C-alpha cells in the first residue's frame, strides 16, 4: 500500500487533515469519542515541530489555542459535548476578537454526560447558538474520511479567511469507524496563509481596521506592534466602545462577514438530484445510510435524490430551497430530535413537505430505518 | 406607602418574587447587570433563615444550587451572558438529572464581554440551545416589575412541577429600571410544594420511576434513601444505561414533559387582539414600547394588536398561530438580530407576513423606532 | 354481582350473543384462538336444547351449518385463518343459495399456520374476496365485549334479513381478553325471526321468487315443500339456468341486496369527530388503543377524532367520506400490512391524506405505537 | 404445417408451455373449463418421463405438487373457481414455506358452482386475497395462445426466481378457443433453473438464510440435508418462532420479494399509447375485443390506446399511472362486477376518470359492447 493510502479512524483523518493544513499548536483535554485526536497529535505534532499541550480542562484548552493563534499559530482543540459546553464562553471571545481557531466536537449522546461511547448529532443547534449574544458561526461536518480530511483543511482555511472560530462537528460513528483515506499530495489542496499586516514596526497598526476587501490583517501578538484585544465591543484600535454606531457596526460585521459569504462557505454534495421528487437531506454519518437508500431506490426507478450537507452553519438556505423546488417529499435524516430540519423548513417553499427520519437511542440510523420511516410518511405503514 | 407597595428595580422585584416563592439557597458570582440580585439576597436571605453563598465563579454557582436543590431546597442563581455561557454544562446536568432550579440571566450586550451596562436580548436562542444534546427547557421573561415578580414565583413553581431548570431571561432595562411593585399577600399566589416520595425508609425508592401522573417524587439526597444521580443516561434506579429503549425513553421524557405541557407553561398577555390586522409580538422591555405603539395607533383606529410573550420556551407555537390567523402583518420586536422571529415564522401559516423591528446598538427600542419600521414594512418609506 | 354481569373472554361474549340471538345448531372444528367458542357451546347449547357437533374438519363444519340452516335452524361455526380458508368454497355456496349462517373468524397471525396464539387482522380482505366469483358479503367486528355480544346478535339478525352468510371477524386480543359484559334483558335487543313462506303445503313454493320488498321467504328443507337448491346459477324455482338475463339478474341481486343496504348494515362509533382535523380509523382491538390516543390528545387540545368501524363489509364508503371531509390527516390503524386502508383511500376525496399505522409482528399496537407513527407522519421524527 | 406450428385450444397452449418450461410433476382433479389441461398432460407428461397423478380432490392436488416441488420437481396443477377456493389454505402454505409451484385457474362463472361452461373473470381479487393472512402473490394472464404459452413459461420462471406460487389466471374463452400457436425453439425462451444450495452434505444448510442477492437456495427435501419446513412463522433454520422481529421480517420478506420486484414481474402490451387521450385497460379474452375497438377507432382518428395487462398481481401501479398520465378517459374492460378497476383507480392520479366496461351474464364482451359503453361514458347516450 502506498504511503499516502491509510486505513484509519475518522479521528485520525482529522489529525492528518490538521497536519496537512499546517497545525502548529494543539491544546486539549481528552474526552470520548474525540480522544484519539489528542492522542495522535501528542505524537505527531511534536515530530513536525509543533506544540501539544494537555490542559487541565476544556476552558483552559480553548483559551490556550486562542492565545496561541493570536501569537501567530494555526491552532486546534478537540472535544465532545460536555467539553464543548464548557468552551462556549471563550468561543464567544474568539468570535468577538476575531481570532482564527478550529474547534472539533466529535458528538456523542447528550445532554450532560449522556452516552459517551454512542453516536448522536445533538449539538448542531448548540454549535449555532451555544455562546451568548448575537453572532454568526461556521460549522462543517463530513460523512467519510476523505471528506473529514478535506473539511479539516477547509476549516483551517475558512478560519483564516474570515478570522473566526470554525467548528468541526463530527459524530462518534465517523470518528471511530475505520476506512481508507488517501492523503493528497502536499500542494493538491490550496492552503490559506494567514493575512499579516504590511504595517511596519513603529507605525500605528489598527487591529480592527479592515482593508478595502473587508479582511483584517493580523499582527502576531507580542511581536512588533502593541495593540489591545478585548471581548468588549471595540473600535478599530481594539479599545472598548459603547458608541451605538460602533456597537451596531461590529455586530453587523461579525455576522455579515459570514452570512454574506454563505455561498463561498457552503460545501455540499448532491446525488441523483436532477429529477428527484423525493429529496433526502443528511449530514455526517447518517448521510452514508441515506446514500445507500438513494442508490437502492434509484435502482428501482424511484426519483429520489440526496443532498449531503457539509457546511451546517451558515445554513445554505438558498441552495436548499433551489435544490428542493421540485420535491414532493423532503426527508431530513438526523441523529437527534430534529435540529437541521428546522433550518430546512425555514428554507423551503413548502415546509409541510419536510419530514424527519431520526433515531434518538444512541444507535446508528440504518438504510432500513430510513426506508421504514419513508414507508410511514408515504402512508404505507410498517 | 403601604409596606407591600415598593418602588424598586426589576432585579429587586425578582428578589422579592424569589423570597415569596420560598427561596432557601442562593449561590452566585456577581456580574453586571444582575449584581443587585446577589447583593440584595446576601442581606435578605439569611434574615429568613436561608443560605447565601458567593462562589468563586459561575460554574461553581450553578453546581452549588443543583446540589442544594437535591438535598431539599428551593434554589436560584443569577448571572448575565458570559456567566450564563459558563453555566451551560452544569445546566445540562440539571436537565438530565431533573433537578429543580431557577437560573436568572439579566441580559446585556454580547457576544463575549460585550456591553456590560447596555440592554440586549441576545441570549434567547442560547437559552434554548446552549447546552449540548437534545433537551427541552423552560424560559420566562417579563416587561414590568409586577410581572417580574410573578414570573419569578412561576419559575419556582414550574421548576418543581416539571423537575427541570427554569431560566428567567430578563434584560438590562427591566433589571435596572425602577417602578412600582405591589407584593401580593402571602397566599395570593399558590406555591408548588416539592413533591416528595411517600416511600418509607428501608423500602426501595426509585428516583426515576414516575407516578401515574408522570411526576417524579423526590427524596432529599443524603436523607433516608440511598440512590444514584448521574448525568449519564439512566434507568428508573438512576443507574447508567445505554439500553436503546431507555435512552430513547429518557430523551423523549425530558422533552415531552415540557413540550406536551406547553399550554400549561405558556404565559402571555394580549392587547387589542380581537380584530387585529397588524400584530406586534414582543417580550421583555421592548414590549413596553410595543404597547405604547399599539395604544397610540388604536386611538387612530388602526387595527393593531400586541402579543406580549412571557414564556419564550417552550415556544407557544399553537397560541401564536391561532392569534395571528387573521393578521396581514406580524411585527416581532426584539433587541437582537432576530431570534424569536424565527420561532414565529415557524409557527404561523404565512411566514412571509412576519417582519422584524429591532435594535442592535445597545440602545432601547422606542415607540418611534417601531413606528418608523412599520412605515417601511407597509411601503410608506421613511 | 348480578347474574347478567359477567367477567368473560371475548369468545365467551360471542357465545352469549349467539345464545341470546337464538342459536340452534353449531358445528365446528376447534382452532386457536377461537377454541373457547366451541368449548363453551358444547356445554351451553345442549342445555338449551340446541345441537353441538364437532366435525372432522372445517369444510364439514361449514357444510353442516348450511344444511342445518336450510332445515330451519339458526346456525354458526367458529374458526381462525386456516380453517376460514378451507371454508371458502362452501361459503360461496351459502352466498349463491342464500342460506343464512354466521361464520366467526377469530383472527390470528398468518398466512398459513402462521402465529396461532398471536393477534393480527390479516383476513379482512380475504373475508371480502376469499371465495371465487363476484359476490358481496357482510362482515362485522368489535373492539370490546359488549360490542362483541351486540355484533353477534346483529350477525344473526343480518343473516336472516339478507339471507346471506355473515362473517364475524374478531381478533385474538378481543377473543382472549377478559372484561365485563352485561348481558341485556331478553327483549332488549330485537331479534329477526326467519321469514318463512306463507305458501301452503301442496301449493307451488318458488324458493327464489322475491316478495314485493325483495325478501325471499324460506321453507324448511325436508318440510312440506319440495324444491331445488343448487350452487349453479338458478331461476326462481331453484333450477339451473345459463340464460344470460337470469345470470345477470342473480349476480346483481346477490350484490345489490347487500351494497344497496349499506346504510342499514353499517355499524360504527364515533368519538370527538365534530371538529376533528386528524381522524383515526380503527376496528377490532386496535380501536382500543386508538380511543386511548384520541382521549389523550383531546385532553391536550388537539383536534383529533376516532371512527371505529364495526361493519367492515360492505365498506361504509359514504359515511367515511362524509366524516373525513374536514380532516387533514386520516390515520388507519390496522394489525396487518394495510387492508382497510385501501378501502378508506378509495372512499375519501383526498387519498394522499390517508396514512397507515400498523404492526405486523404479532404484537398488539399500543397507543404509544400510534402516537409515534403520528409523529413521523407529521414530520416530527421519533 | 411445420411441426412447431399448432392449431390448438388455449388449454393446450398452456400444456405446451408447461412442457417447454420443464414440468416434471402434475397433480390435479378435473374441472370444467380446465379439464383439457389434465387430460393432455396425462398423455404427454409420462411420455417425457414426468409424473401425472389424478388426485381425489383439489386440496390433495395442491398439496401433492407442493411436496413434489420441495423434493426437486417443477410442478403444476390446474383447476377452476370452486377448486381454486379449496386450494386456498394450502396455497398459503406454499407462500409461507416459499415453495415454487404453478396453479392454473381457468375462470368460469361464479360464485359457487356458478356457470361451469361460461366465461368470467370473477376470481381476480380472490387470486390476490383468497388465502388468509398478509401475503403477496404473482398472477399472470393472457389473451391469445402465443401469450398463454409464454406466460406459462414465465410462470415457471417466476416461481423459481421468487420461490412463490404463481397463479395463471386464464378464462374460459381463452381456454377453449382454438387458434394458431407457434412453439418456440427449445432455447428461444430462457428457462430459470432452480437455485440449489452449494452447501455440502454434512454441513449445516439453512433453508431460509438468503444469499447476498436475497434469493434462497433450495435443497431437495429428503436429500443430503435435514431441515424443517413449517407453515408457522419460522427462522432461518425453518424452525417455528414467534419472535416479533422474525415475524415482521418474514412478513415483509414475503411481500417485498414480490412487490419490490414489480417492474421485473410486470408483463404487459401497449397499443397506440403514445398520444392516447382515451385508454382502454383490459386483460384476458376481453383484451381481444378491446384491441379491435382500438384499431377501429384509430382508423377513425380517435386518440385511443390499449394497455393489455398480463401481470395482474403484483398490480403494476406505477406503469399504469405513467401510461395514463395524459388520458381523459380510462376504460377498464372486465368480465366481472369490476375488480381490476379498483386497482386502476388506486394507481392513477385522477380516479374520477376511470370507467368500467363489463358483462356479468356469462357472455363474452364484444367490441360493440365496449363501444356502446364508451358512447355512454362520453355523454353520447345509447
mmCIF file of C-alpha atoms in Angstrom, chain C residues 18 25 29 47 50 57 59 70 85 92 111 115 118 158 161 176 178 201 242 253 275-276 279 282 296 333:
data_model
loop_
_atom_site.group_PDB
_atom_site.id
_atom_site.type_symbol
_atom_site.label_atom_id
_atom_site.label_comp_id
_atom_site.label_asym_id
_atom_site.label_seq_id
_atom_site.Cartn_x
_atom_site.Cartn_y
_atom_site.Cartn_z
ATOM 1 C CA UNK C 18 -75.247 -16.304 19.854
ATOM 2 C CA UNK C 25 -77.011 -25.502 15.843
ATOM 3 C CA UNK C 29 -63.556 -27.895 14.474
ATOM 4 C CA UNK C 47 -78.510 -27.228 27.896
ATOM 5 C CA UNK C 50 -79.610 -26.949 20.743
ATOM 6 C CA UNK C 57 -62.683 -30.523 9.725
ATOM 7 C CA UNK C 59 -65.180 -27.949 5.383
ATOM 8 C CA UNK C 70 -81.771 -24.796 5.358
ATOM 9 C CA UNK C 85 -59.506 -20.609 4.061
ATOM 10 C CA UNK C 92 -69.620 -19.328 -1.768
ATOM 11 C CA UNK C 111 -50.556 -16.617 6.284
ATOM 12 C CA UNK C 115 -48.825 -17.470 14.609
ATOM 13 C CA UNK C 118 -50.873 -14.037 18.405
ATOM 14 C CA UNK C 158 -78.489 -9.560 9.323
ATOM 15 C CA UNK C 161 -82.709 -10.261 6.896
ATOM 16 C CA UNK C 176 -58.921 -13.843 24.711
ATOM 17 C CA UNK C 178 -61.299 -10.670 29.734
ATOM 18 C CA UNK C 201 -98.498 -27.317 1.600
ATOM 19 C CA UNK C 242 -77.460 -20.226 -18.047
ATOM 20 C CA UNK C 253 -79.312 -9.431 -6.836
ATOM 21 C CA UNK C 275 -64.292 19.283 14.610
ATOM 22 C CA UNK C 276 -61.615 16.638 14.077
ATOM 23 C CA UNK C 279 -59.174 11.310 12.095
ATOM 24 C CA UNK C 282 -59.761 1.679 13.542
ATOM 25 C CA UNK C 296 -55.139 11.618 25.396
ATOM 26 C CA UNK C 333 -54.880 1.686 12.403
#
